[in-house]
Backbone as a ProteinNet text record, in pm:
[ID]
protein_1_A
[PRIMARY]
RAEIDLPPPTLRSFPESAGGSFSLIFDLEQFGGARFGMPRILPLLESTGVRATFFITGFIEQVYPDLIRRIAL
[TERTIARY]
4985.5	4970.5	5103.5	5153.8	5281.1	5256.4	5342.2	5334.8	5465.3	5456.2	5574.4	5589.5	5707	5733.1	5773.6	5680.5	5705.1	5706.6	5787.3	5786.1	5653.3	5611.2	5484.9	5494.9	5381.8	5386	5412.3	5472.5	5498	5418.4	5376.4	5302.7	5393.3	5382.7	5456.7	5357.8	5394.2	5308.9	5352.8	5255.3	5282	5219.4	5277.8	5220.4	5081	4997.4	4861.5	4861.1	4963.6	4968.6	4995.3	5026.1	5057	4936.6	4815.3	4692.7	4690.4	4598.1	4588.5	4508.1	4500.9	4428.6	4501.2	4458.6	4519.3	4417.1	4445.6	4359.3	4441.6	4382.2	4443.4	4358.8	4422.3	4352.7	4431.9	4362.6	4426	4365	4447.8	4405.1	4438.6	4339.8	4361.9	4326	4425.5	4400.7	4501.7	4591.9	4695.2	4672.9	4705.8	4692.2	4775.8	4898.2	4985.9	4927.3	4866.1	4803.7	4686.8	4606.7	4490.6	4533	4629.7	4667.5	4762.2	4857.3	4959.7	4948.8	4908.7	4902.7	4781	4664.1	4541	4534	4577.8	4576.1	4663.5	4759	4842	4783.4	4725.8	4674.5	4545	4452.5	4321.7	4330	4404.1	4413.6	4476.3	4571.3	4634.6	4533	4454.4	4351.1	4246.4	4204.8	4103.4	4152.4	4275.9	4326.7	4347.6	4366.5	4388.5	4264.7	4159.2	4036.8	4049.6	4145.5	4166.9	4079.3	4014.1	3929.2	4007.5	3973.4	4042.5	3942.9	3981.6	3902.3	3973.6	3897.2	3953.7	3892.4	3975.1	3930.4	3967.4	3866.4	3887.2	3824.6	3897.7	3843.8	3744.7	3656.1	3559.7	3628.3	3743.1	3816.5	3865.1	3922.3	3967.8	3848.2	3735.5	3614.7	3570.9	3581.1	3544.5	3640.5	3767.9	3869.2	3871.4	3850.5	3858.1	3729.4	3615.8	3489.4	3490.2	3557.4	3563.2	3639.4	3740.1	3817.1	3729.2	3645.6	3557.2	3459.5	3406.6	3315.5	3388.3	3512.2	3587.9	3619.2	3650	3676.3	3552.1	3436.3	3310.7	3274.9	3335.3	3305.9	3357.4
11687.5	11546	11492.2	11391.9	11331.1	11217.1	11204.8	11096.5	11017.9	10890.1	10805.8	10761.5	10783.2	10744.8	10597.7	10513	10369.5	10323.8	10223.7	10172	10103.8	10100	10033.6	9884.2	9821.3	9676.6	9602	9486.5	9404.1	9274.8	9224.7	9099.5	8989.2	8874	8757.5	8663.1	8610.2	8514.5	8372.8	8286	8144.7	8065.5	7954.5	7873.9	7826.2	7810.4	7762.5	7629.8	7550.8	7419.1	7426.4	7545.5	7558.3	7519.3	7556.1	7517.4	7560	7503.1	7531.8	7657.5	7690.6	7809.7	7872.5	7989.7	8061.1	8157.3	8209.6	8308.1	8432.4	8547.5	8674.8	8735.7	8763.3	8822.6	8945.3	9058.8	9182.6	9224.6	9244.9	9290.3	9438.6	9521.3	9665.3	9737.7	9760.9	9830.3	9942.3	9963.2	10064.9	10176.8	10299.1	10412	10393.4	10342.7	10325.3	10230.8	10122.3	10027.9	10089.7	10167.8	10231.9	10343.4	10420.3	10539.4	10510.1	10419.6	10395.9	10258.6	10158.1	10023.3	9998.8	10034.8	10005.4	10074.6	10199.2	10259.4	10185.1	10106.9	10027	9887.8	9832.1	9695	9686.4	9778.4	9768.8	9769.9	9861.5	9856.3	9726.5	9673.4	9547.7	9433.1	9427.4	9324.3	9341	9465.1	9492.2	9453.5	9487.9	9463.1	9313.9	9235.9	9093.1	9009.3	9073	9000.8	8911.6	8940.9	8861.7	8916	8825.3	8863.2	8845	8923.9	8916.8	8943.7	8907.6	8934.9	9043.5	9140.3	9252.1	9255	9265	9285.1	9428	9507.5	9650.9	9690.7	9767.6	9813.9	9927.2	9947.6	10057	10192.5	10203.8	10330.2	10365.2	10268.4	10292.9	10327.1	10261.6	10291.5	10436.2	10486	10625.3	10723.3	10691.5	10781.8	10777.8	10659.6	10641.6	10579.9	10647.5	10588	10562.5	10646.1	10624.1	10497	10465.4	10343.6	10221	10224.9	10111.9	10092	10199	10188	10130.3	10170.2	10119.1	9970.9	9926.7	9785.4	9703.5	9756.4	9682.8	9662.3	9738.8	9722.8	9590.9
6149.6	6124.2	6072.9	6137	6098	6000.5	5904	5806	5811.4	5789.6	5781.8	5637.4	5581.3	5443.4	5439.4	5398.2	5391.8	5247.2	5216.3	5079.1	5050.6	4925	4892.7	4919.5	4955.3	4978.2	4848.8	4859.4	4741.9	4752	4639.4	4633.8	4583	4642.6	4595.5	4529.9	4418.7	4348.1	4381	4390.6	4414.5	4301.5	4266.9	4158.5	4194.6	4093.3	4114.7	4189.6	4171.3	4234.2	4384.4	4436.1	4578.2	4663.3	4619	4689	4834.4	4909.6	5052	5080.4	5205.3	5247.6	5365.6	5401.3	5513	5570.7	5688.7	5753.4	5782.6	5756.9	5794.3	5904.6	6016.1	6129.3	6172.3	6184.9	6227.6	6360.5	6459.7	6591.2	6598.5	6575.1	6560	6688.9	6771.8	6896.7	6922.4	6829.1	6843.9	6742.2	6780.1	6688.5	6562.9	6577.5	6462.3	6359.1	6406.1	6314.1	6239.7	6310.5	6248	6153.8	6195	6117.8	6001.8	6023.6	5922.1	5856.2	5931.2	5876.9	5789.5	5837.5	5763.9	5627.8	5612.8	5478.9	5378.2	5425.1	5335.4	5314.7	5419.2	5412.3	5332.5	5355.8	5290	5137.2	5074	4927.7	4877.8	4952.3	4914.8	4918.8	5024.2	5034.3	4924.5	4901.1	4798.6	4659.1	4628.2	4493.3	4465.2	4569.5	4551	4579.4	4628.6	4660.5	4783	4869.2	4989.7	5101.2	5171.4	5284	5413	5514.7	5642.9	5754.4	5875	5994.2	6073.9	6121.3	6197.5	6336.5	6437.1	6574.5	6611.1	6646.8	6668.6	6801.1	6879.8	7007.6	6984.4	7080.5	7073.3	7069.1	7135.6	7135.9	6995.7	6925	6787.1	6699.3	6721.7	6644.2	6664.1	6786.7	6814.6	6748	6748.3	6693.1	6540.3	6480.6	6335.4	6279.3	6290.2	6241.2	6090.2	6012.9	5867.1	5833.1	5910.5	5889	5909.5	6009.1	6038.3	5922	5868.2	5753.7	5632.9	5613.1	5497.4	5513.2	5634	5659.6	5630.5	5663	5645.9	5499.1	5408.7	5266.5	5224.7
[MASK]
+++++++++++++++++++++++++++++++++++++++++++++++++++++++++++++++++++++++++

């Protein structure tokens, strides 16, 4: 199993007065996104309470069923 050494994600703070809203959409159809991206993105989303929408192919679901269960939490 190969691992890629990536720096930890950083959070930027914005003033409360910034307001507004945004949408996060992840199109997960590549092995790299499922294997390397999602383990970094999910804890970041969880720790900040940010919700996102994920589009996942059936093939990725078959290969990474535990990932799909974790996304559903």
